[in-house]
Amino acid sequence: MTQMEEARGGRITAQMREVAAQEHMPEDIVRERIAAGVMSIPFNRRRIALGLPQPKGCGIGLGLRTKVNANIGTSQDFPSPEAEFAKLTAACESGADAIMDLSTGGDIQSIRRSLLERCPVPVGTVPIYDAAVQAFAKGGGIKTMTAIGMMQAVQAHAEQGVDFLTIHCGVTREVIRTLERSPRVCGIVSRGGTFLSAWMSCHNKENPFYEQFDDILALCREHDVTISLGDGLRPGALADAMDRAQLHELNILAELVQRCREAGVQTIVEGPGHVPLQQVETQVRLQKELCKGAPFYVLGPLVTDVAPGYDHITAAIGGAVAAAAGVDFICYVTPAEHLGLPDIEHVREGVIAARIAGHAGDIAKGIPGAAEWDRDFSTARRARDWDRQLNTCMDPIRAHKLRAERRPGKEEVCSMCGEFCTYRITEEAQRQKNQGTA
Ligand code: SF4
């Protein structure tokens, strides 16, 4: 049985219990929200049979802390698995709640297996990458992908123990026709969406993931794999945001959410992308309305196109607004986005930037514990309790490093103001006043 079916049967699973404890939420509320499909806990039950470690509980959805995903994975130019495992460690140390393996270089099946063995948090993948990599390896390009190969990739990932699968089921022929009637500045920028639209165009056929959605549901139900409904038509430029093709696909994803719920399969819906700041809240509300509260997973969103090298910042600005408006899951963006495969430092920066965005949104949403963290931290700042500040902040590693590098002359202050420290001067004035009145 899936988590959703257990919840509908009135049973609270170990994963629901773990999430309830982490989030200070009554277990019954978690159960009710899983049953309703407005919360998901990615956890592939096949991990148990395969002897894989059980990932840390990761609840995504209504009333929960906004979660952060870090993408890692080899490319043809950087196929080293060790480099990606080092990034996995860095991402988890920095506080990533989930990891997606987007490997396209080297032995991607064995990389995925090793990742599942080492990763302490849920793992997601995009199975169509396997089908595309195999097609290119044979020298035939996308045209030589087959519908059977694509479905076999979904099955292989589910049976290997992957917890959530991004499947671009909404890239239908009708959606592509809508796109052709309203051309974009950047066209299709999702890799999965591009593979599918190119294949559909070559073969003049419908998207196999849409046509065979019932088979995907049966497979995901068998292993309790969470389906992350991919947004193949996500805008890759501000000028393309909220165009007819994006909205057409979103309507299809909303129908598929309903079919997932009827089948007892947990679901997440993926979203943009590049979005002008003034549209971010509208886009979140629209998705939540159409998809009846399904957990929403966004990439950024990036609120300007023109800052390569700083896209962890453009994404965090959009991510904060999106999280405040109800987004549940943020995929990080690193400073290397649009420029190259990220290195370890980029991964750290990307995770922290996304966590800052999520936390800012959590404060606005009133998530229990979010505003309290800031209040406690500010109390330590006012008291110039440096140990507490350095150890309870968002990124203790960086804070310790900067404090050590920019050492103050007087330890009780920092080297920004030194003896002109406002807190110190206020305390001194209060002390003198107290002495005067004593
Ligand atoms: S020295 Fe200035 S910046 Fe540093 S803690 Fe005091 S007031 Fe803050």
Tab-separated table of C-alpha atoms and ligand atoms in Angstrom:
chain	number	residue	atom	x	y	z
A	1	MET	CA	0.000	0.000	0.000
A	2	THR	CA	1.139	3.557	-0.640
A	3	GLN	CA	1.426	6.182	2.062
A	4	MET	CA	-1.717	7.732	0.589
A	5	GLU	CA	-3.669	4.474	0.798
A	6	GLU	CA	-2.457	3.846	4.354
A	7	ALA	CA	-3.536	7.365	5.306
A	8	ARG	CA	-6.958	6.879	3.744
A	9	GLY	CA	-7.296	3.649	5.707
A	10	GLY	CA	-6.707	5.642	8.908
A	11	ARG	CA	-3.192	4.296	9.513
A	12	ILE	CA	-0.202	6.432	10.475
A	13	THR	CA	3.031	5.108	8.962
A	14	ALA	CA	6.520	5.468	10.439
A	15	GLN	CA	7.258	8.140	7.807
A	16	MET	CA	4.164	10.166	8.752
A	17	ARG	CA	5.137	9.886	12.416
A	18	GLU	CA	8.663	11.109	11.669
A	19	VAL	CA	7.406	14.090	9.652
A	20	ALA	CA	4.861	14.996	12.357
A	21	ALA	CA	7.617	15.007	14.999
A	22	GLN	CA	9.998	17.089	12.855
A	23	GLU	CA	7.352	19.668	12.023
A	24	HIS	CA	5.583	19.831	15.403
A	25	MET	CA	2.349	18.870	13.655
A	26	PRO	CA	-0.211	16.402	15.080
A	27	GLU	CA	0.155	12.973	13.446
A	28	ASP	CA	-3.500	12.927	12.478
A	29	ILE	CA	-3.158	16.179	10.538
A	30	VAL	CA	-0.215	14.737	8.597
A	31	ARG	CA	-2.270	11.613	7.886
A	32	GLU	CA	-5.281	13.644	6.728
A	33	ARG	CA	-3.160	15.784	4.397
A	34	ILE	CA	-1.383	12.782	2.887
A	35	ALA	CA	-4.797	11.186	2.314
A	36	ALA	CA	-6.044	14.358	0.613
A	37	GLY	CA	-2.952	14.640	-1.613
A	38	VAL	CA	-1.941	18.073	-0.325
A	39	MET	CA	1.190	16.631	1.307
A	40	SER	CA	3.656	13.998	0.064
A	41	ILE	CA	6.435	12.013	1.715
A	42	PRO	CA	8.708	10.602	-1.004
A	43	PHE	CA	9.827	7.156	0.126
A	44	ASN	CA	10.124	4.203	-2.256
A	45	ARG	CA	9.049	1.098	-0.386
A	46	ARG	CA	11.340	-1.048	-2.505
A	47	ARG	CA	14.278	0.363	-0.583
A	48	ILE	CA	13.383	-2.098	2.201
A	49	ALA	CA	13.538	-5.170	-0.079
A	50	LEU	CA	16.774	-3.924	-1.656
A	51	GLY	CA	18.422	-3.269	1.714
A	52	LEU	CA	18.943	0.400	0.888
A	53	PRO	CA	19.158	2.879	3.755
A	54	GLN	CA	15.906	4.596	4.652
A	55	PRO	CA	16.096	8.318	3.904
A	56	LYS	CA	15.318	10.983	6.454
A	57	GLY	CA	11.582	11.741	6.455
A	58	CYS	CA	10.860	14.612	4.092
A	59	GLY	CA	7.311	15.939	4.176
A	60	ILE	CA	6.431	18.297	1.343
A	61	GLY	CA	3.182	20.226	1.405
A	62	LEU	CA	0.587	22.203	3.265
A	63	GLY	CA	1.707	23.637	6.600
A	64	LEU	CA	5.225	22.178	6.458
A	65	ARG	CA	8.620	23.865	6.323
A	66	THR	CA	9.541	24.661	2.703
A	67	LYS	CA	11.941	21.971	1.540
A	68	VAL	CA	15.014	22.386	-0.684
A	69	ASN	CA	16.251	20.059	-3.404
A	70	ALA	CA	19.800	20.050	-4.785
A	71	ASN	CA	20.445	18.712	-8.281
A	72	ILE	CA	23.695	16.870	-8.774
A	73	GLY	CA	24.883	14.540	-11.524
A	74	THR	CA	27.551	13.927	-14.096
A	75	SER	CA	27.666	15.398	-17.573
A	76	GLN	CA	29.562	14.254	-20.652
A	77	ASP	CA	32.253	16.857	-19.924
A	78	PHE	CA	32.458	15.992	-16.199
A	79	PRO	CA	31.652	12.268	-15.897
A	80	SER	CA	33.444	11.621	-12.569
A	81	PRO	CA	31.094	9.957	-10.033
A	82	GLU	CA	33.454	10.866	-7.152
A	83	ALA	CA	33.039	14.574	-7.867
A	84	GLU	CA	29.259	14.168	-7.699
A	85	PHE	CA	29.444	12.160	-4.465
A	86	ALA	CA	31.495	15.008	-2.967
A	87	LYS	CA	28.731	17.401	-4.056
A	88	LEU	CA	26.175	15.102	-2.447
A	89	THR	CA	28.045	15.420	0.847
A	90	ALA	CA	28.322	19.205	0.478
A	91	ALA	CA	24.622	19.561	-0.364
A	92	CYS	CA	23.533	17.466	2.629
A	93	GLU	CA	25.961	19.277	4.987
A	94	SER	CA	24.447	22.553	3.776
A	95	GLY	CA	20.944	21.361	4.610
A	96	ALA	CA	19.410	20.012	1.388
A	97	ASP	CA	16.222	18.049	2.111
A	98	ALA	CA	16.297	16.022	-1.114
A	99	ILE	CA	18.712	15.263	-3.938
A	100	MET	CA	17.995	14.801	-7.611
A	101	ASP	CA	20.454	12.835	-9.707
A	102	LEU	CA	20.501	14.295	-13.216
A	103	SER	CA	23.498	12.315	-14.446
A	104	THR	CA	23.993	12.087	-18.186
A	105	GLY	CA	27.709	11.168	-18.328
A	106	GLY	CA	29.545	7.924	-17.502
A	107	ASP	CA	27.839	4.808	-16.136
A	108	ILE	CA	24.647	6.520	-15.000
A	109	GLN	CA	22.986	3.368	-13.704
A	110	SER	CA	25.818	2.538	-11.338
A	111	ILE	CA	26.099	6.201	-10.260
A	112	ARG	CA	22.407	6.097	-9.340
A	113	ARG	CA	22.865	2.875	-7.376
A	114	SER	CA	25.805	4.311	-5.416
A	115	LEU	CA	23.876	7.485	-4.753
A	116	LEU	CA	20.907	5.549	-3.379
A	117	GLU	CA	23.290	3.674	-1.088
A	118	ARG	CA	24.913	6.845	0.265
A	119	CYS	CA	22.249	9.539	0.216
A	120	PRO	CA	20.660	10.261	3.631
A	121	VAL	CA	17.674	12.122	2.120
A	122	PRO	CA	15.109	11.133	-0.554
A	123	VAL	CA	16.417	10.770	-4.090
A	124	GLY	CA	14.676	11.898	-7.274
A	125	THR	CA	15.564	11.280	-10.919
A	126	VAL	CA	14.353	12.001	-14.464
A	127	PRO	CA	14.070	8.593	-16.181
A	128	ILE	CA	13.819	9.954	-19.727
A	129	TYR	CA	17.468	11.017	-19.429
A	130	ASP	CA	18.398	7.314	-19.476
A	131	ALA	CA	16.442	6.719	-22.668
A	132	ALA	CA	18.020	9.784	-24.300
A	133	VAL	CA	21.562	8.888	-23.179
A	134	GLN	CA	21.160	5.383	-24.583
A	135	ALA	CA	19.805	6.730	-27.878
A	136	PHE	CA	22.746	9.139	-28.255
A	137	ALA	CA	25.219	6.390	-27.269
A	138	LYS	CA	23.968	4.326	-30.204
A	139	GLY	CA	24.696	7.276	-32.463
A	140	GLY	CA	21.110	7.740	-33.546
A	141	GLY	CA	20.079	10.771	-31.514
A	142	ILE	CA	16.616	11.393	-30.088
A	143	LYS	CA	14.848	9.861	-33.079
A	144	THR	CA	16.063	6.406	-32.030
A	145	MET	CA	14.495	6.623	-28.574
A	146	THR	CA	11.504	4.318	-28.308
A	147	ALA	CA	8.305	4.508	-26.303
A	148	ILE	CA	9.202	1.101	-24.830
A	149	GLY	CA	12.653	2.396	-23.857
A	150	MET	CA	11.142	5.422	-22.117
A	151	MET	CA	8.688	3.301	-20.140
A	152	GLN	CA	11.444	0.793	-19.295
A	153	ALA	CA	13.501	3.665	-17.866
A	154	VAL	CA	10.613	4.623	-15.561
A	155	GLN	CA	10.316	1.010	-14.451
A	156	ALA	CA	14.074	0.642	-13.897
A	157	HIS	CA	14.256	3.769	-11.720
A	158	ALA	CA	11.199	2.751	-9.684
A	159	GLU	CA	12.594	-0.741	-9.140
A	160	GLN	CA	16.021	0.617	-8.233
A	161	GLY	CA	14.505	2.426	-5.233
A	162	VAL	CA	14.251	6.046	-6.424
A	163	ASP	CA	11.799	7.959	-4.210
A	164	PHE	CA	10.402	10.509	-6.662
A	165	LEU	CA	10.408	10.567	-10.437
A	166	THR	CA	10.089	13.596	-12.657
A	167	ILE	CA	7.976	12.550	-15.620
A	168	HIS	CA	6.988	15.087	-18.268
A	169	CYS	CA	3.516	13.705	-18.933
A	170	GLY	CA	1.973	17.071	-19.821
A	171	VAL	CA	4.005	17.702	-22.986
A	172	THR	CA	1.238	16.567	-25.329
A	173	ARG	CA	0.875	17.165	-29.060
A	174	GLU	CA	-1.860	19.696	-28.364
A	175	VAL	CA	0.462	21.611	-26.004
A	176	ILE	CA	3.193	21.638	-28.654
A	177	ARG	CA	0.659	22.971	-31.178
A	178	THR	CA	-0.210	25.739	-28.726
A	179	LEU	CA	3.493	26.567	-28.467
A	180	GLU	CA	3.860	26.645	-32.248
A	181	ARG	CA	0.950	29.078	-32.518
A	182	SER	CA	2.537	31.384	-29.878
A	183	PRO	CA	6.308	31.221	-30.359
A	184	ARG	CA	8.618	32.046	-27.479
A	185	VAL	CA	11.897	33.884	-27.000
A	186	CYS	CA	13.607	30.766	-25.565
A	187	GLY	CA	11.261	27.976	-26.702
A	188	ILE	CA	11.412	24.786	-24.617
A	189	VAL	CA	14.198	24.852	-22.007
A	190	SER	CA	13.406	21.744	-19.964
A	191	ARG	CA	15.692	18.904	-21.060
A	192	GLY	CA	12.950	16.314	-20.561
A	193	GLY	CA	10.442	18.504	-22.400
A	194	THR	CA	12.891	18.962	-25.281
A	195	PHE	CA	13.615	15.223	-25.622
A	196	LEU	CA	9.907	14.483	-25.725
A	197	SER	CA	8.864	17.224	-28.126
A	198	ALA	CA	11.737	16.334	-30.490
A	199	TRP	CA	10.780	12.642	-30.369
A	200	MET	CA	7.083	13.416	-30.905
A	201	SER	CA	7.934	15.632	-33.848
A	202	CYS	CA	10.208	12.979	-35.449
A	203	HIS	CA	7.621	10.222	-35.071
A	204	ASN	CA	4.423	12.230	-35.321
A	205	LYS	CA	3.219	10.435	-32.188
A	206	GLU	CA	1.732	11.343	-28.821
A	207	ASN	CA	3.838	11.544	-25.648
A	208	PRO	CA	4.105	7.923	-24.389
A	209	PHE	CA	4.087	9.121	-20.773
A	210	TYR	CA	0.713	10.771	-21.372
A	211	GLU	CA	-0.718	7.894	-23.380
A	212	GLN	CA	0.461	5.257	-20.918
A	213	PHE	CA	-0.150	7.225	-17.754
A	214	ASP	CA	-2.218	4.381	-16.260
A	215	ASP	CA	0.798	2.059	-16.570
A	216	ILE	CA	2.990	4.664	-14.859
A	217	LEU	CA	0.439	4.944	-12.074
A	218	ALA	CA	0.372	1.162	-11.607
A	219	LEU	CA	4.162	1.069	-11.362
A	220	CYS	CA	4.387	3.979	-8.943
A	221	ARG	CA	1.578	2.574	-6.827
A	222	GLU	CA	3.353	-0.790	-6.592
A	223	HIS	CA	6.503	0.738	-5.079
A	224	ASP	CA	4.971	3.928	-3.632
A	225	VAL	CA	7.027	6.185	-5.848
A	226	THR	CA	5.986	9.849	-5.746
A	227	ILE	CA	5.316	11.244	-9.218
A	228	SER	CA	6.757	14.699	-9.753
A	229	LEU	CA	4.756	15.945	-12.728
A	230	GLY	CA	7.422	17.701	-14.784
A	231	ASP	CA	6.799	21.047	-16.448
A	232	GLY	CA	8.343	20.498	-19.850
A	233	LEU	CA	7.010	23.878	-20.972
A	234	ARG	CA	8.399	25.889	-18.072
A	235	PRO	CA	9.401	29.366	-19.235
A	236	GLY	CA	13.135	29.893	-19.693
A	237	ALA	CA	12.832	33.651	-20.179
A	238	LEU	CA	10.759	36.301	-18.434
A	239	ALA	CA	9.137	37.121	-21.786
A	240	ASP	CA	7.826	33.539	-22.004
A	241	ALA	CA	6.322	33.361	-18.517
A	242	MET	CA	2.634	32.522	-18.193
A	243	ASP	CA	2.174	32.138	-21.920
A	244	ARG	CA	-0.498	29.945	-23.448
A	245	ALA	CA	1.743	26.872	-23.721
A	246	GLN	CA	2.724	26.993	-20.047
A	247	LEU	CA	-0.894	27.353	-18.956
A	248	HIS	CA	-2.074	24.654	-21.362
A	249	GLU	CA	0.417	22.205	-19.848
A	250	LEU	CA	-0.550	23.227	-16.311
A	251	ASN	CA	-4.183	22.382	-17.097
A	252	ILE	CA	-3.141	18.911	-18.194
A	253	LEU	CA	-1.022	18.449	-15.062
A	254	ALA	CA	-4.066	19.379	-12.976
A	255	GLU	CA	-6.033	16.548	-14.608
A	256	LEU	CA	-3.177	14.139	-13.976
A	257	VAL	CA	-3.046	15.150	-10.293
A	258	GLN	CA	-6.648	14.016	-10.073
A	259	ARG	CA	-5.810	10.675	-11.694
A	260	CYS	CA	-2.871	10.194	-9.308
A	261	ARG	CA	-5.163	10.789	-6.340
A	262	GLU	CA	-7.736	8.324	-7.668
A	263	ALA	CA	-4.949	5.731	-8.005
A	264	GLY	CA	-3.591	6.413	-4.495
A	265	VAL	CA	-0.251	7.693	-5.845
A	266	GLN	CA	1.520	10.594	-4.155
A	267	THR	CA	2.171	13.598	-6.374
A	268	ILE	CA	4.155	16.823	-6.629
A	269	VAL	CA	3.671	19.372	-9.427
A	270	GLU	CA	6.700	21.105	-10.919
A	271	GLY	CA	6.705	24.756	-11.930
A	272	PRO	CA	8.803	27.540	-13.370
A	273	GLY	CA	11.415	28.702	-14.223
A	274	HIS	CA	11.936	32.340	-15.218
A	275	VAL	CA	9.098	34.526	-13.915
A	276	PRO	CA	8.859	38.310	-13.477
A	277	LEU	CA	8.599	39.157	-9.792
A	278	GLN	CA	5.106	40.636	-10.127
A	279	GLN	CA	3.838	37.309	-11.553
A	280	VAL	CA	5.303	34.935	-8.976
A	281	GLU	CA	2.438	35.031	-6.492
A	282	THR	CA	-0.198	34.756	-9.245
A	283	GLN	CA	1.524	31.713	-10.703
A	284	VAL	CA	1.648	29.967	-7.327
A	285	ARG	CA	-2.005	30.703	-6.575
A	286	LEU	CA	-3.051	29.519	-10.026
A	287	GLN	CA	-1.200	26.219	-9.657
A	288	LYS	CA	-2.596	25.646	-6.188
A	289	GLU	CA	-6.128	26.398	-7.394
A	290	LEU	CA	-6.001	24.247	-10.552
A	291	CYS	CA	-4.173	21.339	-8.911
A	292	LYS	CA	-6.398	21.386	-5.819
A	293	GLY	CA	-3.634	22.106	-3.342
A	294	ALA	CA	-1.088	19.559	-4.645
A	295	PRO	CA	2.470	20.199	-3.376
A	296	PHE	CA	4.198	22.691	-5.679
A	297	TYR	CA	7.885	22.371	-6.594
A	298	VAL	CA	9.570	25.310	-8.341
A	299	LEU	CA	12.970	25.885	-9.907
A	300	GLY	CA	13.834	29.272	-8.423
A	301	PRO	CA	11.877	31.007	-9.891
A	302	LEU	CA	14.469	33.355	-11.380
A	303	VAL	CA	13.150	36.904	-11.471
A	304	THR	CA	15.545	38.283	-14.092
A	305	ASP	CA	17.341	36.697	-17.049
A	306	VAL	CA	20.408	38.937	-17.097
A	307	ALA	CA	22.543	37.859	-14.115
A	308	PRO	CA	24.449	34.658	-15.001
A	309	GLY	CA	26.997	34.031	-12.257
A	310	TYR	CA	24.454	35.242	-9.679
A	311	ASP	CA	21.433	33.120	-10.492
A	312	HIS	CA	21.371	31.671	-6.965
A	313	ILE	CA	20.397	35.245	-5.990
A	314	THR	CA	17.853	35.828	-8.783
A	315	ALA	CA	16.324	32.461	-7.844
A	316	ALA	CA	16.296	33.161	-4.100
A	317	ILE	CA	14.406	36.425	-4.647
A	318	GLY	CA	11.714	34.577	-6.595
A	319	GLY	CA	11.883	31.589	-4.243
A	320	ALA	CA	11.135	33.718	-1.184
A	321	VAL	CA	8.063	35.272	-2.807
A	322	ALA	CA	6.949	31.873	-4.108
A	323	ALA	CA	7.374	30.205	-0.711
A	324	ALA	CA	5.444	33.012	0.989
A	325	ALA	CA	2.651	32.483	-1.550
A	326	GLY	CA	2.438	28.744	-0.841
A	327	VAL	CA	5.212	26.917	-2.697
A	328	ASP	CA	6.261	23.801	-0.783
A	329	PHE	CA	9.496	22.667	-2.403
A	330	ILE	CA	12.282	24.718	-4.011
A	331	CYS	CA	14.882	23.331	-6.383
A	332	TYR	CA	18.103	25.188	-5.835
A	333	VAL	CA	19.838	27.210	-8.524
A	334	THR	CA	23.605	27.624	-8.298
A	335	PRO	CA	25.838	30.538	-9.381
A	336	ALA	CA	26.931	28.317	-12.304
A	337	GLU	CA	23.386	28.058	-13.729
A	338	HIS	CA	23.348	28.809	-17.477
A	339	LEU	CA	27.176	28.735	-17.483
A	340	GLY	CA	28.362	25.225	-16.603
A	341	LEU	CA	28.170	22.238	-14.284
A	342	PRO	CA	28.437	23.525	-10.694
A	343	ASP	CA	31.401	22.710	-8.449
A	344	ILE	CA	31.236	21.949	-4.725
A	345	GLU	CA	31.272	25.598	-3.633
A	346	HIS	CA	28.497	26.413	-6.102
A	347	VAL	CA	26.460	23.571	-4.647
A	348	ARG	CA	26.917	24.923	-1.109
A	349	GLU	CA	25.950	28.444	-2.172
A	350	GLY	CA	22.941	27.195	-4.100
A	351	VAL	CA	21.578	25.169	-1.183
A	352	ILE	CA	22.049	27.986	1.316
A	353	ALA	CA	20.452	30.548	-1.021
A	354	ALA	CA	17.416	28.299	-1.533
A	355	ARG	CA	17.176	27.637	2.212
A	356	ILE	CA	17.206	31.385	2.897
A	357	ALA	CA	14.383	31.811	0.369
A	358	GLY	CA	12.390	28.973	1.894
A	359	HIS	CA	12.890	30.239	5.426
A	360	ALA	CA	11.841	33.783	4.498
A	361	GLY	CA	8.692	32.293	2.994
A	362	ASP	CA	8.109	30.126	6.072
A	363	ILE	CA	8.162	33.207	8.308
A	364	ALA	CA	5.547	34.854	6.070
A	365	LYS	CA	3.437	31.675	6.036
A	366	GLY	CA	3.611	31.348	9.822
A	367	ILE	CA	5.245	27.909	9.799
A	368	PRO	CA	5.772	26.891	13.453
A	369	GLY	CA	9.316	27.581	14.636
A	370	ALA	CA	10.307	29.819	11.694
A	371	ALA	CA	9.938	33.277	13.286
A	372	GLU	CA	11.111	31.873	16.641
A	373	TRP	CA	14.475	30.961	15.099
A	374	ASP	CA	14.985	34.606	14.079
A	375	ARG	CA	13.904	35.921	17.463
A	376	ASP	CA	16.300	33.581	19.318
A	377	PHE	CA	19.092	34.449	16.942
A	378	SER	CA	18.552	38.198	17.315
A	379	THR	CA	18.574	37.835	21.072
A	380	ALA	CA	22.028	36.257	20.751
A	381	ARG	CA	23.110	39.047	18.389
A	382	ARG	CA	21.967	41.743	20.817
A	383	ALA	CA	23.846	39.952	23.617
A	384	ARG	CA	26.900	39.593	21.370
A	385	ASP	CA	26.820	35.895	22.156
A	386	TRP	CA	29.139	34.932	19.316
A	387	ASP	CA	29.155	31.183	19.982
A	388	ARG	CA	25.386	31.056	19.766
A	389	GLN	CA	25.263	33.236	16.663
A	390	LEU	CA	27.926	31.258	14.829
A	391	ASN	CA	26.455	27.881	15.718
A	392	THR	CA	22.739	28.531	15.165
A	393	CYS	CA	22.828	30.586	11.965
A	394	MET	CA	21.847	29.413	8.479
A	395	ASP	CA	25.423	28.559	7.455
A	396	PRO	CA	27.689	28.035	10.494
A	397	ILE	CA	30.654	26.984	8.329
A	398	ARG	CA	30.711	30.309	6.481
A	399	ALA	CA	29.958	32.394	9.565
A	400	HIS	CA	32.839	30.820	11.521
A	401	LYS	CA	35.180	31.358	8.559
A	402	LEU	CA	34.307	35.042	8.103
A	403	ARG	CA	34.494	35.814	11.811
A	404	ALA	CA	37.935	34.162	11.969
A	405	GLU	CA	39.204	35.898	8.826
A	406	ARG	CA	38.029	39.361	9.896
A	407	ARG	CA	39.091	39.123	13.504
A	408	PRO	CA	38.159	42.064	15.736
A	409	GLY	CA	40.582	43.846	18.055
A	410	LYS	CA	38.058	43.384	20.849
A	411	GLU	CA	36.534	39.913	21.004
A	412	GLU	CA	33.141	41.029	22.337
A	413	VAL	CA	32.383	43.047	19.178
A	414	CYS	CA	33.111	42.509	15.502
A	415	SER	CA	35.584	44.317	13.278
A	416	MET	CA	32.830	46.289	11.495
A	417	CYS	CA	32.448	49.000	14.171
A	418	GLY	CA	34.962	47.908	16.818
A	419	GLU	CA	34.653	50.105	19.882
A	420	PHE	CA	31.801	52.001	18.205
A	421	CYS	CA	29.623	48.891	18.436
A	422	THR	CA	26.059	50.140	18.928
A	423	TYR	CA	25.112	47.332	21.285
A	424	ARG	CA	28.193	47.899	23.409
A	425	ILE	CA	27.671	51.699	23.546
A	426	THR	CA	24.006	51.254	24.512
A	427	GLU	CA	24.958	48.805	27.270
A	428	GLU	CA	27.670	51.134	28.536
A	429	ALA	CA	25.239	54.082	28.561
A	430	GLN	CA	22.695	51.994	30.464
A	431	ARG	CA	25.373	50.882	32.945
A	432	GLN	CA	26.452	54.492	33.558
A	433	LYS	CA	22.841	55.567	33.967
A	434	ASN	CA	22.259	52.794	36.481
A	435	GLN	CA	25.394	53.815	38.391
A	436	GLY	CA	24.178	57.468	38.411
A	437	THR	CA	20.816	56.537	39.844
A	438	ALA	CA	22.264	54.037	42.336
B	1	SF4	S1	30.515	45.965	16.034
B	1	SF4	FE1	28.875	46.828	14.789
B	1	SF4	S2	28.383	45.232	13.319
B	1	SF4	FE2	29.620	44.292	14.913
B	1	SF4	S3	28.203	43.486	16.394
B	1	SF4	FE3	28.624	45.529	17.101
B	1	SF4	S4	27.074	46.794	16.107
B	1	SF4	FE4	27.057	44.856	15.059
